Coordinates of C-alpha atoms and ligand atoms in Angstrom, one line a residue:
X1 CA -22.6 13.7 -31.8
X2 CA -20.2 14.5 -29.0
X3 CA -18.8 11.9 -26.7
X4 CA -19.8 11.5 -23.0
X5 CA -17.2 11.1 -20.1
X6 CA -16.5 8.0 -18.9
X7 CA -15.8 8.4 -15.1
X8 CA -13.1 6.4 -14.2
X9 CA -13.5 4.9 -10.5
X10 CA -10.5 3.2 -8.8
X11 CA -11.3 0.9 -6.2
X12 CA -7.6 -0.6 -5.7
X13 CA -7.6 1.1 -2.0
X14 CA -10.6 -0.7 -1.2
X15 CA -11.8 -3.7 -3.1
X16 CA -8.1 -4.0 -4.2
X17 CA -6.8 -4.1 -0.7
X18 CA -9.5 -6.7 0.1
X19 CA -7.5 -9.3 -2.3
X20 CA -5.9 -12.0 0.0
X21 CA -2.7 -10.7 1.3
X22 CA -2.6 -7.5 -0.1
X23 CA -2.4 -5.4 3.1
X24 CA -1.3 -1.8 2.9
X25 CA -0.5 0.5 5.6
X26 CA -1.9 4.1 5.6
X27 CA 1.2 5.8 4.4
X28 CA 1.4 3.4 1.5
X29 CA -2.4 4.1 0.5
X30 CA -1.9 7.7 0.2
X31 CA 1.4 6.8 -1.7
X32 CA -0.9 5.3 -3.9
X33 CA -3.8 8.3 -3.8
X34 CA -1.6 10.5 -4.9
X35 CA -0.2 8.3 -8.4
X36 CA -4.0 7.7 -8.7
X37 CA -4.4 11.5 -8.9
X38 CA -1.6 12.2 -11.1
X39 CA -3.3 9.3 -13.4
X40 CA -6.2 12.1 -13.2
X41 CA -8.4 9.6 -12.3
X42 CA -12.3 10.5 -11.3
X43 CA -13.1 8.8 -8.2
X44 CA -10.9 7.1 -5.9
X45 CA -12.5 4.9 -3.4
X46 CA -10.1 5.3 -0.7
X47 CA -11.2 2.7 1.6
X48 CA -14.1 1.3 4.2
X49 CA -13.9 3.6 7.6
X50 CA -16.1 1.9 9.3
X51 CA -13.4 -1.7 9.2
X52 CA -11.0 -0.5 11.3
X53 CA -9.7 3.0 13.0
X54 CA -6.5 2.5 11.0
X55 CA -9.0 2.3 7.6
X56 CA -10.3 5.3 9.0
X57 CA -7.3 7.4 9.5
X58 CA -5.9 6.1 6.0
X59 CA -9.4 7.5 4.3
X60 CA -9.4 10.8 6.3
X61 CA -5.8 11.2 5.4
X62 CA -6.5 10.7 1.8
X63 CA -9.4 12.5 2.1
X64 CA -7.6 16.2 3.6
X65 CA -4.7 15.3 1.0
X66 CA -6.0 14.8 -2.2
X67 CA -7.6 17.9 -4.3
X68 CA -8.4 16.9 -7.7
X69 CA -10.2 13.8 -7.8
X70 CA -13.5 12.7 -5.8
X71 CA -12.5 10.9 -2.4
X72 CA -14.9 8.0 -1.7
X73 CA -15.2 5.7 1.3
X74 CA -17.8 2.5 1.3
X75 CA -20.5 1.9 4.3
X76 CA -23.1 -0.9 4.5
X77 CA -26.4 0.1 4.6
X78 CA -26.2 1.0 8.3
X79 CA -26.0 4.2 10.6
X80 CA -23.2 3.1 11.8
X81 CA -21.1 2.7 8.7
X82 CA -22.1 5.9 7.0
X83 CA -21.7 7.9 9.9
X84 CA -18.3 7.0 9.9
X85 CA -17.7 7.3 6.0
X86 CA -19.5 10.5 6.3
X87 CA -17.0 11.6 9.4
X88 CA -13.7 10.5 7.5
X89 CA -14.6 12.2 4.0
X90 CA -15.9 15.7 6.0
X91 CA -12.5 17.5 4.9
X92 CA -12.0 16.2 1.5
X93 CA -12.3 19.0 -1.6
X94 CA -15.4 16.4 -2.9
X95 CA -16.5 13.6 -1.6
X96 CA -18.8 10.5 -2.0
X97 CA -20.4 8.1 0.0
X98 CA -20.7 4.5 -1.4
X99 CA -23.4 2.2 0.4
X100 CA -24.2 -0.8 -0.7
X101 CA -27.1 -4.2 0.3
X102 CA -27.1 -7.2 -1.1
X103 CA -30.3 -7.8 -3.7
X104 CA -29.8 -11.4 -5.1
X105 CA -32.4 -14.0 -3.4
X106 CA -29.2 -16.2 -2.2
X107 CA -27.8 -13.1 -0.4
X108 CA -31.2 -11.8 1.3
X109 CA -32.3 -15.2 2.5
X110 CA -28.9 -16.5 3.5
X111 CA -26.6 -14.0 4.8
X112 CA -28.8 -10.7 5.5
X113 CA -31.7 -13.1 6.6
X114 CA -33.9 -9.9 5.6
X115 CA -37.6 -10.0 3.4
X116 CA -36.8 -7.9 -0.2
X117 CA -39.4 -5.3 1.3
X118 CA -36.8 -4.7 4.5
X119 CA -33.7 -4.6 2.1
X120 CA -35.7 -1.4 -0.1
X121 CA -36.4 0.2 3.6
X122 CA -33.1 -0.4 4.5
X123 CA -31.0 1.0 1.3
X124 CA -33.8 3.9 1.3
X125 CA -33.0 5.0 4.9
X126 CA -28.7 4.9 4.5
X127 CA -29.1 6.7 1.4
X128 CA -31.0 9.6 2.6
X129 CA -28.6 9.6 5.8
X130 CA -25.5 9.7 3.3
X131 CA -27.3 12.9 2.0
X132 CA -27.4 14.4 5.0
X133 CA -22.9 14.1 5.0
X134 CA -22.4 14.5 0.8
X135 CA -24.8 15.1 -1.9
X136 CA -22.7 12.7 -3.5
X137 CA -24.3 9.6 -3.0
X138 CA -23.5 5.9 -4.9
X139 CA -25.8 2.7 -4.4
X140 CA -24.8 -0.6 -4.8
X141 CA -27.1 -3.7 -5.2
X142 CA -24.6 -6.4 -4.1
X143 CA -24.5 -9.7 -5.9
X144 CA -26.8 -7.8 -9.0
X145 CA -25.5 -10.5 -11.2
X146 CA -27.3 -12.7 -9.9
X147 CA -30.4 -10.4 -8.2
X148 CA -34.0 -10.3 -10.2
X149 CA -34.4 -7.9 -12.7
X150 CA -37.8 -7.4 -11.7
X151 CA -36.3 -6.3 -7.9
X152 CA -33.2 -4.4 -8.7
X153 CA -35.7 -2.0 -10.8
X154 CA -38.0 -1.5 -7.9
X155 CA -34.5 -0.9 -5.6
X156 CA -32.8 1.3 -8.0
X157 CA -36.1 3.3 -8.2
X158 CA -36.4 4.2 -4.7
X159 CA -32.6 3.9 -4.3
X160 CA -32.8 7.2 -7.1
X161 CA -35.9 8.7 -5.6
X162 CA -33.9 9.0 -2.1
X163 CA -30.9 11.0 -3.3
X164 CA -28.4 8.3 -4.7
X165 CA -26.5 9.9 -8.2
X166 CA -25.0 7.0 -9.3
X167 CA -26.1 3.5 -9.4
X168 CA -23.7 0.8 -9.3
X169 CA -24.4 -2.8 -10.5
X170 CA -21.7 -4.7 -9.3
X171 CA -21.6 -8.2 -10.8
X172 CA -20.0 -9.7 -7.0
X173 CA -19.0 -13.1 -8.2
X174 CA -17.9 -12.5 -11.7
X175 CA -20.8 -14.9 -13.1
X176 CA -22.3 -12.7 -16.0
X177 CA -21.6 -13.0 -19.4
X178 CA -21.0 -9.7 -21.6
X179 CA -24.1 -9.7 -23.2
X180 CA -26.0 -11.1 -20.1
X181 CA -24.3 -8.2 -18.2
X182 CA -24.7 -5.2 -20.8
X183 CA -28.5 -5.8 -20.9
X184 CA -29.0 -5.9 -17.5
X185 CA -27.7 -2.4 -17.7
X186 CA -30.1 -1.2 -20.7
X187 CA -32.9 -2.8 -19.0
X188 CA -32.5 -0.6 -16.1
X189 CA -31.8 2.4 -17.8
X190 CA -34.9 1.5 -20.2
X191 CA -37.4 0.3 -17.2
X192 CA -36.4 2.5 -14.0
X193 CA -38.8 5.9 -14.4
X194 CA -36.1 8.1 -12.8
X195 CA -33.0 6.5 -14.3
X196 CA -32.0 9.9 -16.0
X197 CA -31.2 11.5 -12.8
X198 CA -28.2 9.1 -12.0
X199 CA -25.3 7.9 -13.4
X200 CA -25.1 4.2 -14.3
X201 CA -21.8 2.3 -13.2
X202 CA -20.1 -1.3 -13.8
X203 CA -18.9 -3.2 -11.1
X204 CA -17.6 -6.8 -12.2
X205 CA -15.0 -9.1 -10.9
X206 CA -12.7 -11.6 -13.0
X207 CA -14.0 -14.9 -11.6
X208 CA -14.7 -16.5 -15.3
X209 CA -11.5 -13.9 -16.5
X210 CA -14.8 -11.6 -18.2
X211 CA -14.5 -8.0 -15.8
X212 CA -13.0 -5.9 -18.6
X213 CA -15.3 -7.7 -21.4
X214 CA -18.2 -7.4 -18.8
X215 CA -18.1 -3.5 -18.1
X216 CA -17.1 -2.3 -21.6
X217 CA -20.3 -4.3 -22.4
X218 CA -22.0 -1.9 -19.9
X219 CA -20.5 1.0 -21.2
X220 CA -21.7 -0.2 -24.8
X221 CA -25.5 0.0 -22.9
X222 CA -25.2 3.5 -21.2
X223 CA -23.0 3.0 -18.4
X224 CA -20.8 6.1 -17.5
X225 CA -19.0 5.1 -14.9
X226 CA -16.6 1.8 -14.5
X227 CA -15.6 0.2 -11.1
X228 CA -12.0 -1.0 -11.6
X229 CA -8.2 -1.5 -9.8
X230 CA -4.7 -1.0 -10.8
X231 CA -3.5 -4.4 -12.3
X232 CA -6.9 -5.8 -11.5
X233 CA -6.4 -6.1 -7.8
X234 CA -9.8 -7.1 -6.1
X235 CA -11.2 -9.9 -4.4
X236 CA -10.3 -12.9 -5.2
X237 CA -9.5 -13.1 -8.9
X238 CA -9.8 -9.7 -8.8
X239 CA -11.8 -6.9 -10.6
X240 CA -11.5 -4.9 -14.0
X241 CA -8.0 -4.3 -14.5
X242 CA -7.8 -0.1 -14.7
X243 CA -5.1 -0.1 -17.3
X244 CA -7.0 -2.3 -19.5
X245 CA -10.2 -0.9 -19.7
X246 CA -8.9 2.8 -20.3
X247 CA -6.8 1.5 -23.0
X248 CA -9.5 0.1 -24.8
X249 CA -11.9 3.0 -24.7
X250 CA -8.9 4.7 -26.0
X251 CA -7.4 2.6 -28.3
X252 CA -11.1 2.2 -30.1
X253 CA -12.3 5.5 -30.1
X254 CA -13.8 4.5 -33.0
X255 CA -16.3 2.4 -31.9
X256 CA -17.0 3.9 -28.0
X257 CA -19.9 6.0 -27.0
X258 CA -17.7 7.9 -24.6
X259 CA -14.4 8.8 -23.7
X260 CA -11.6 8.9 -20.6
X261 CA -9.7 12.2 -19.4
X262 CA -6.7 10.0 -18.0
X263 CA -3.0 11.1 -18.1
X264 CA -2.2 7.5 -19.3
X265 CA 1.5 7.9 -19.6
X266 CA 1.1 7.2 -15.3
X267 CA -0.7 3.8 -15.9
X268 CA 3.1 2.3 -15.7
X269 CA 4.9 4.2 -12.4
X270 CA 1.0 3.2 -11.0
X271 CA 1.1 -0.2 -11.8
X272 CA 4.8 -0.7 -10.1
X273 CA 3.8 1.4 -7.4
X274 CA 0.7 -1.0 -6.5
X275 CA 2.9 -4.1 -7.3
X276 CA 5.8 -3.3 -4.9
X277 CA 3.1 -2.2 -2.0
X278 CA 1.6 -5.2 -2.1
X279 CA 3.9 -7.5 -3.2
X280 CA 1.8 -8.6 -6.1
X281 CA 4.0 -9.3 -8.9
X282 CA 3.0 -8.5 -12.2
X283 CA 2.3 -11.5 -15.1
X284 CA 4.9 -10.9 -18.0
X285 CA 1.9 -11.4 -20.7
X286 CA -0.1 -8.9 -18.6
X287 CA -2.0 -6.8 -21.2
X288 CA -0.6 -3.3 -20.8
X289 CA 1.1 -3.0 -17.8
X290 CA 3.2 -6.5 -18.1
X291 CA 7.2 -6.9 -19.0
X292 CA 6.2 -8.4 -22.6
X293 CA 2.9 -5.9 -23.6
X294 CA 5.3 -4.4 -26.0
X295 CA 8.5 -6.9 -26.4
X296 CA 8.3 -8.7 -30.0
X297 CA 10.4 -11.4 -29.8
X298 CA 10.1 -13.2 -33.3
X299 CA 12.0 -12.1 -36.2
X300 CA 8.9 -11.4 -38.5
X301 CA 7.0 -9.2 -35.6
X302 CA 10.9 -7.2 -35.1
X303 CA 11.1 -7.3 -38.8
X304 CA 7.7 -5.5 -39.4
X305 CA 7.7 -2.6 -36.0
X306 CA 11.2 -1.8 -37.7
X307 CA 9.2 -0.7 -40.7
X308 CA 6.2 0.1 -39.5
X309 CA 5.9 0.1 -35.8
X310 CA 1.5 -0.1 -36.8
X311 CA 1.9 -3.4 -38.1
X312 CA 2.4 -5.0 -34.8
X313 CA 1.7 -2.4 -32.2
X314 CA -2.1 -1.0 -31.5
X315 CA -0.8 1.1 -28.9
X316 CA 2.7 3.3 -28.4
X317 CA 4.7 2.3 -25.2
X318 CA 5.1 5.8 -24.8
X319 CA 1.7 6.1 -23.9
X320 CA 1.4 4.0 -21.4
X321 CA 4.2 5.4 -19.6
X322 CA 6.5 3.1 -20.8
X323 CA 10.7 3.8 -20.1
X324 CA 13.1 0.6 -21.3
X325 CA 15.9 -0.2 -19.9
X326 CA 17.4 3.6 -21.5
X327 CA 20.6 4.2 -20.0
X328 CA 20.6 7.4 -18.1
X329 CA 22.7 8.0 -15.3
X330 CA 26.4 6.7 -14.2
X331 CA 28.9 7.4 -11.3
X332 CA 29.8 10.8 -12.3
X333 CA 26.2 12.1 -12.1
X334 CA 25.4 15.1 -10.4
X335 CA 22.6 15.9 -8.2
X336 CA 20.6 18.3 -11.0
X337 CA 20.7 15.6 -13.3
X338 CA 18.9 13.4 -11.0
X339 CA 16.7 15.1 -9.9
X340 CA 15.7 15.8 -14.0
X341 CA 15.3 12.2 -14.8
X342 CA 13.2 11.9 -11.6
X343 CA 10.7 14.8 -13.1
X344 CA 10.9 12.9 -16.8
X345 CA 9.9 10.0 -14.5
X346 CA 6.9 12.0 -13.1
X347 CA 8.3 11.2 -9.3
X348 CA 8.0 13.9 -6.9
X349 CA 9.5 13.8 -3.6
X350 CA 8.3 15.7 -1.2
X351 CA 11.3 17.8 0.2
X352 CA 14.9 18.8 -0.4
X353 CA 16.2 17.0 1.9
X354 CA 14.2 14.1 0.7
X355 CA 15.9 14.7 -2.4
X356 CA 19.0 14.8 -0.8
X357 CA 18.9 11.7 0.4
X358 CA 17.5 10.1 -2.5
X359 CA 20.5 11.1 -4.0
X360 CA 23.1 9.6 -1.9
X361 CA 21.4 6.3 -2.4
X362 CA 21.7 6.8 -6.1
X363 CA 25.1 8.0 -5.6
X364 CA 25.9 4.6 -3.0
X365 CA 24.1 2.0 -5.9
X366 CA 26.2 4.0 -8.8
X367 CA 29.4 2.4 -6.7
X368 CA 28.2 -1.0 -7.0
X369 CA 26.6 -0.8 -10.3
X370 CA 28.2 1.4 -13.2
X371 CA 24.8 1.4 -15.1
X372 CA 21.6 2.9 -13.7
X373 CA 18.7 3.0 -15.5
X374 CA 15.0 4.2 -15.4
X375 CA 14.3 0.9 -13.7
X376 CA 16.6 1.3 -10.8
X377 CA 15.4 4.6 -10.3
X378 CA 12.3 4.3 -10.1
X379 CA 13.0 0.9 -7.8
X380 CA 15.3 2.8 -5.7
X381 CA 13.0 5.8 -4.9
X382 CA 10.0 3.7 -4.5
X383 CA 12.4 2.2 -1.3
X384 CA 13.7 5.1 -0.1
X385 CA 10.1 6.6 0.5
X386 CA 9.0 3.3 2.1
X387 CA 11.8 3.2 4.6
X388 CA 10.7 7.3 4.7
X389 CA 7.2 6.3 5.9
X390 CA 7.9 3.1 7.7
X391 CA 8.6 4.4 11.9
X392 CA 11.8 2.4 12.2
X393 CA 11.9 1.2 15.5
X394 CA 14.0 -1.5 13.9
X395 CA 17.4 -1.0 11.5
X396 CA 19.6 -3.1 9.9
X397 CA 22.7 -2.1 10.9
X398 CA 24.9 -5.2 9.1
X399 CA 24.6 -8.3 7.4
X400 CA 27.2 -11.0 6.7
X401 CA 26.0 -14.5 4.9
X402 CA 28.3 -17.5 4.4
X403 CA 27.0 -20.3 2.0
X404 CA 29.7 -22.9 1.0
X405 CA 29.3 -26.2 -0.6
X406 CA 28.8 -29.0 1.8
X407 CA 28.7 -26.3 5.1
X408 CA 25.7 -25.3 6.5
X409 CA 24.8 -21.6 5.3
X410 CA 24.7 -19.3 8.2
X411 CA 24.3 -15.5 8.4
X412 CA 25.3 -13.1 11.6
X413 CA 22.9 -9.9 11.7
X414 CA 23.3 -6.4 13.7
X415 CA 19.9 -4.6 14.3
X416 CA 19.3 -1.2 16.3
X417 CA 16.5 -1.6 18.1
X418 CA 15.2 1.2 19.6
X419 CA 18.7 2.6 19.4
X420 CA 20.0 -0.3 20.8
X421 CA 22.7 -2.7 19.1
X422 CA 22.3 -6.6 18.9
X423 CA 23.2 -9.4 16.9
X424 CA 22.7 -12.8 16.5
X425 CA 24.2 -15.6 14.4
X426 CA 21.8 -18.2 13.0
X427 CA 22.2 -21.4 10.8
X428 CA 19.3 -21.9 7.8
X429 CA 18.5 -24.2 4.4
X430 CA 20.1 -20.8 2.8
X431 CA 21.6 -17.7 3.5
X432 CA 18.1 -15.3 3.3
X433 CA 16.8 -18.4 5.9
X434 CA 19.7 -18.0 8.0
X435 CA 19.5 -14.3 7.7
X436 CA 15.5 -14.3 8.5
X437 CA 16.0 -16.7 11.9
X438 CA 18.9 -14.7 12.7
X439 CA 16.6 -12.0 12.9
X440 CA 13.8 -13.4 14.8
X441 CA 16.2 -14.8 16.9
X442 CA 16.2 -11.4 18.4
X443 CA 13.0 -10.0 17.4
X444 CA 10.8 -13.1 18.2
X445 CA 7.7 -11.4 16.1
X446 CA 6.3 -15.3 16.4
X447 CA 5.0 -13.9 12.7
X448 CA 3.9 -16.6 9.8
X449 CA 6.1 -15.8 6.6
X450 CA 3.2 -15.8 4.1
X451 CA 5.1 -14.7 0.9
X452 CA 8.9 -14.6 0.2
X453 CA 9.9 -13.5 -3.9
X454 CA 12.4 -12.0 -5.1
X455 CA 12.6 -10.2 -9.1
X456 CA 14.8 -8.2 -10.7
X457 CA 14.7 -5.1 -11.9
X458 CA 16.5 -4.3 -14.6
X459 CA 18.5 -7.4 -16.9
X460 CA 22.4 -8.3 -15.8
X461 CA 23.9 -10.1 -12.5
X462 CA 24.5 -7.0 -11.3
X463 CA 20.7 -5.7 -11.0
X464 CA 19.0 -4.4 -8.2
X465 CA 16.6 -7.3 -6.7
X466 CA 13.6 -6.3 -5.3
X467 CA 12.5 -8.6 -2.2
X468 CA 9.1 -9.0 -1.3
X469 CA 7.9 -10.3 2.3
X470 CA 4.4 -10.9 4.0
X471 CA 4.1 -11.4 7.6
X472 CA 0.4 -12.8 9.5
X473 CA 0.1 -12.3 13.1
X474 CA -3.2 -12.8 14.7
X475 CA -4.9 -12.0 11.3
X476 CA -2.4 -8.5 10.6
X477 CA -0.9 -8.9 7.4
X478 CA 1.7 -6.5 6.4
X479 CA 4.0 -6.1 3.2
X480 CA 7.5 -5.2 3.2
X481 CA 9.7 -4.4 0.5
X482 CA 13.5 -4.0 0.2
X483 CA 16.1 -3.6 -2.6
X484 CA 19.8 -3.8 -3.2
X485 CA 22.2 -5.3 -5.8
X486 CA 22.8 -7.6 -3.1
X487 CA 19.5 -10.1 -2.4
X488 CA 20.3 -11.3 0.9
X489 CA 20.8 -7.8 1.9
X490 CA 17.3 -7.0 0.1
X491 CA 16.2 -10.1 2.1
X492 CA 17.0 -8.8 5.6
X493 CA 15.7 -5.1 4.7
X494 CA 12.4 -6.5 3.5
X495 CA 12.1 -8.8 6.5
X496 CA 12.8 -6.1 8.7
X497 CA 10.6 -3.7 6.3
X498 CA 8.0 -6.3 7.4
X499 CA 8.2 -6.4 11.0
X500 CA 8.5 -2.5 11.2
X501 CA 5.0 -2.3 10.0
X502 CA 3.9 -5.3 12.2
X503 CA 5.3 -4.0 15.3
X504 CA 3.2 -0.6 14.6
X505 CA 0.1 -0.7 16.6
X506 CA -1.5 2.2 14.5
X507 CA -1.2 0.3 11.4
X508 CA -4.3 -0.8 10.3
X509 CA -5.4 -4.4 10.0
X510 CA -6.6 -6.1 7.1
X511 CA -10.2 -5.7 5.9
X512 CA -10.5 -9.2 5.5
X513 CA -10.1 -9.5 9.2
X514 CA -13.1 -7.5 9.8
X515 CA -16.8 -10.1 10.1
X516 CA -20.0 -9.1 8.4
X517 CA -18.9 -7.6 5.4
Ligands
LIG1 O1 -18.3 -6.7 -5.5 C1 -19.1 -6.0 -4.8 O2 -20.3 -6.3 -4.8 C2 -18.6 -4.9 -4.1 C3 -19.6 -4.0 -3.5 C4 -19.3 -3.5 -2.2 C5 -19.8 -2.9 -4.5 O3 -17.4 -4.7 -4.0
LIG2 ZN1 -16.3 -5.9 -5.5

């Protein structure tokens, strides 16, 4: 019997972006649709227009950009909200429309405040207005876990009947178990008259650590389409983790009823990429995507891959996109040989002058460090394309920090602002302290420093670090990101990374900011 598709739906733009703290800016969420669609994944679900304008533009944006996989934005089941979807997705090659209601008792009595009979009206009406902007159409009964069987087949009946081609069952508080979760799904497909005529999809978040168990337990009861983020970013403890769930309808073939048409070899340069946006670092024992997926550390598991890499390893690093720390380049370089290893490293830039560029940062870290590997690379261009997309209304222009035993660290900082020159000297508990207050000394952002960390990217004192900063003001949170073999230099380019993006007025706030959702 042949295999069915599994459509793969990302949702790291949208219910990924709704995890605490993990703000992106427009430019970095099309950074990010565009890795998605060299993954080759299905659906992306670029976002919630009707949030914010600056969700809005970022959708649309992704929407007139991206050509190969569906672009999908997510309304409420109002007018107002899939108008909006409906008016940021009109340019995209395909798009979908994603509206969703809450069906559990809790949810109707206590937050919509609506009779069952009023929710059915309700979903029936937005999904025959979504027709009207994309014949693409998903449902979602929010909080299904824990909704009445008896109700979510009377709402995915009508939900069907008005034009909806995929029904979602999203398990909103991560409270099913897999066997509790994959009958739900068989039920509907069994008990729903028209359930033929759409496509049925997981939805399930991590809360009891069960999203990946939880949908592959779907897909063993007929769903064909799975909900899930890059490194399992999502509310709260998150949702399905992307890279695990494709590995494991590809790694057991043997025993799945369908199959995914993903370039895996990206599941690697995407996970970095989401990582370093949002300045959520990675676990090591992360299952695919983390530092140790594929180190064996004791003698007998080194002993055995030597022999027979099987013995050990279900999967090849090379699959996953996996580069380790291979030497490539040195000082002596030259441009064409760059820009090669950035093709074997599937990055694309988007100009020659771009490349340019790139290149005389590689050249500039190649003085400081004789060594450059994939790592660096890839940490390198991933910085030079954020600076790229960042307006700069703000520079570093220099940075000196003293620390000495038994003195006070202090650090004297030069910005351009608005073409302007200034710097302050300021005294802190450390050198990237005194660097930040320098800073604010002369920016006085009057932000809340939300995250500061600091990791390095390849092994040796002389590494690149890669600094990580979130900012809050008035409910804004941005990310910021900088890198150098120095960290107090990375410091005080991710700080003022950071306030670039805060100083923006078009960048977008938070979607956690936005009520009623
Ligand atoms: O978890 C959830 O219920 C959602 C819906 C909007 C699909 O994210
Ligand atoms: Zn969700």
């Amino acid at each position: 019997m042949s295999k069915e598709k599994l459509i793969i739906f990302d949702t790291t733009l949208r219910d990924g972006e709704q995890s605490p703290g993990a703000a992106m800016t427009a430019p970095e969420k099309l950074r990010i649709a565009k890795a998605l669609e060299r993954l080759k994944v299905d659906v992306i679900e670029a976002g919630f227009p009707a949030s914010s304008d600056g969700d809005f533009a970022a959708v649309q944006s992704i929407a007139r950009t991206i050509k190969d996989s569906v672009i999908c934005g997510l309304a409420r089941a109002n007018a107002f909200d899939i108008n909006r979807a409906g008016e940021a997705l009109k340019d995209a090659g395909q798009s979908r429309i994603h509206t969703f209601i809450a069906t559990s008792p809790l949810h109707m009595r206590e937050k919509l405040q609506m009779e069952p009979d009023q929710v059915v009206e309700q979903a029936i009406q937005s999904i025959k207005l979504a027709r009207n902007h994309t014949d693409n159409v998903e449902f979602s009964p929010e909080d299904a876990g824990r909704s009445e069987l008896d109700f979510l087949c009377r709402i995915v009946e009508a939900a069907i009947k008005a034009g909806a081609t995929t029904i979602n069952i999203p398990d909103t508080v991560g409270y099913n178990l897999p066997n509790q979760y994959g009958n739900t799904i068989k039920q509907l497909i069994e008990r729903v008259p028209n359930s033929a005529n759409a496509i049925f999809s997981t939805h399930c978040h991590d809360d009891l650590g069960l999203a990946v168990a939880n949908s592959l337990a779907g897909v063993m009861n007929g769903a064909r389409q799975i909900e899930c983020s890059i490194n399992g970013l999502g509310e709260r403890a998150g949702n399905a983790s992307l890279e695990e769930v494709v590995m494991a309808v590809k790694t057991r073939h043997d025993l799945m009823p369908c199959y995914v048409d993903l370039d895996t070899t990206q599941l690697m340069n995407c996970s970095k990429l989401v990582s370093s946006i949002t300045g959520f670092a990675v676990q090591p024992n992360k299952a695919i995507v983390g530092a140790n997926a594929f180190a064996h550390e004791s003698g007998i598991h080194q002993d055995g891959v030597l022999k027979a890499r099987e013995t050990y390893e279900i999967m090849r690093a090379e699959d996953v996109g996996l580069v380790s720390n291979k030497l490539v380049l040195g000082k002596l370089s030259g441009r064409s040989a760059f820009k090669n290893r950035l093709e074997e490293l599937n990055i694309s830039l988007d100009s020659v002058e771009e490349l340019n560029q790139a290149f005389r940062r590689f050249k500039d870290l190649a003085d400081k460090k004789s060594e450059i590997f994939d790592e660096d690379i890839q940490a390198l261009v991933s910085n030079f394309i954020e600076e790229e997309n960042t307006s700069e209304k703000i520079k570093l222009v220099s940075i000196k920090a003293c620390s000495e035993t038994g003195e006070t660290p202090e650090a004297k900082v030069t910005l351009s602002i608005d073409g302007e020159e200034k710097t302050a000297v300021a005294q802190g508990g450390g050198a990237v302290d005194a660097a930040f207050k320098a800073i604010e000394d002369m920016i006085s952002s009057d932000a809340n420093l939300q995250l500061y960390s600091v990791s390095n990217v390849t092994e040796g004192t002389d590494s690149l670090g890669e600094v990580a900063v979130r900012l809050e003001k008035s409910g804004r949170i941005v990310n910021g990101q900088g890198a150098d073999t120095d960290i107090i230099i990375a410091s005080a380019k991710a700080y003022v990374n950071a306030l670039n993006k805060l100083l923006n007025p078009g960048d977008k706030v938070h979607p956690q900011v936005f009520e009623g959702v």
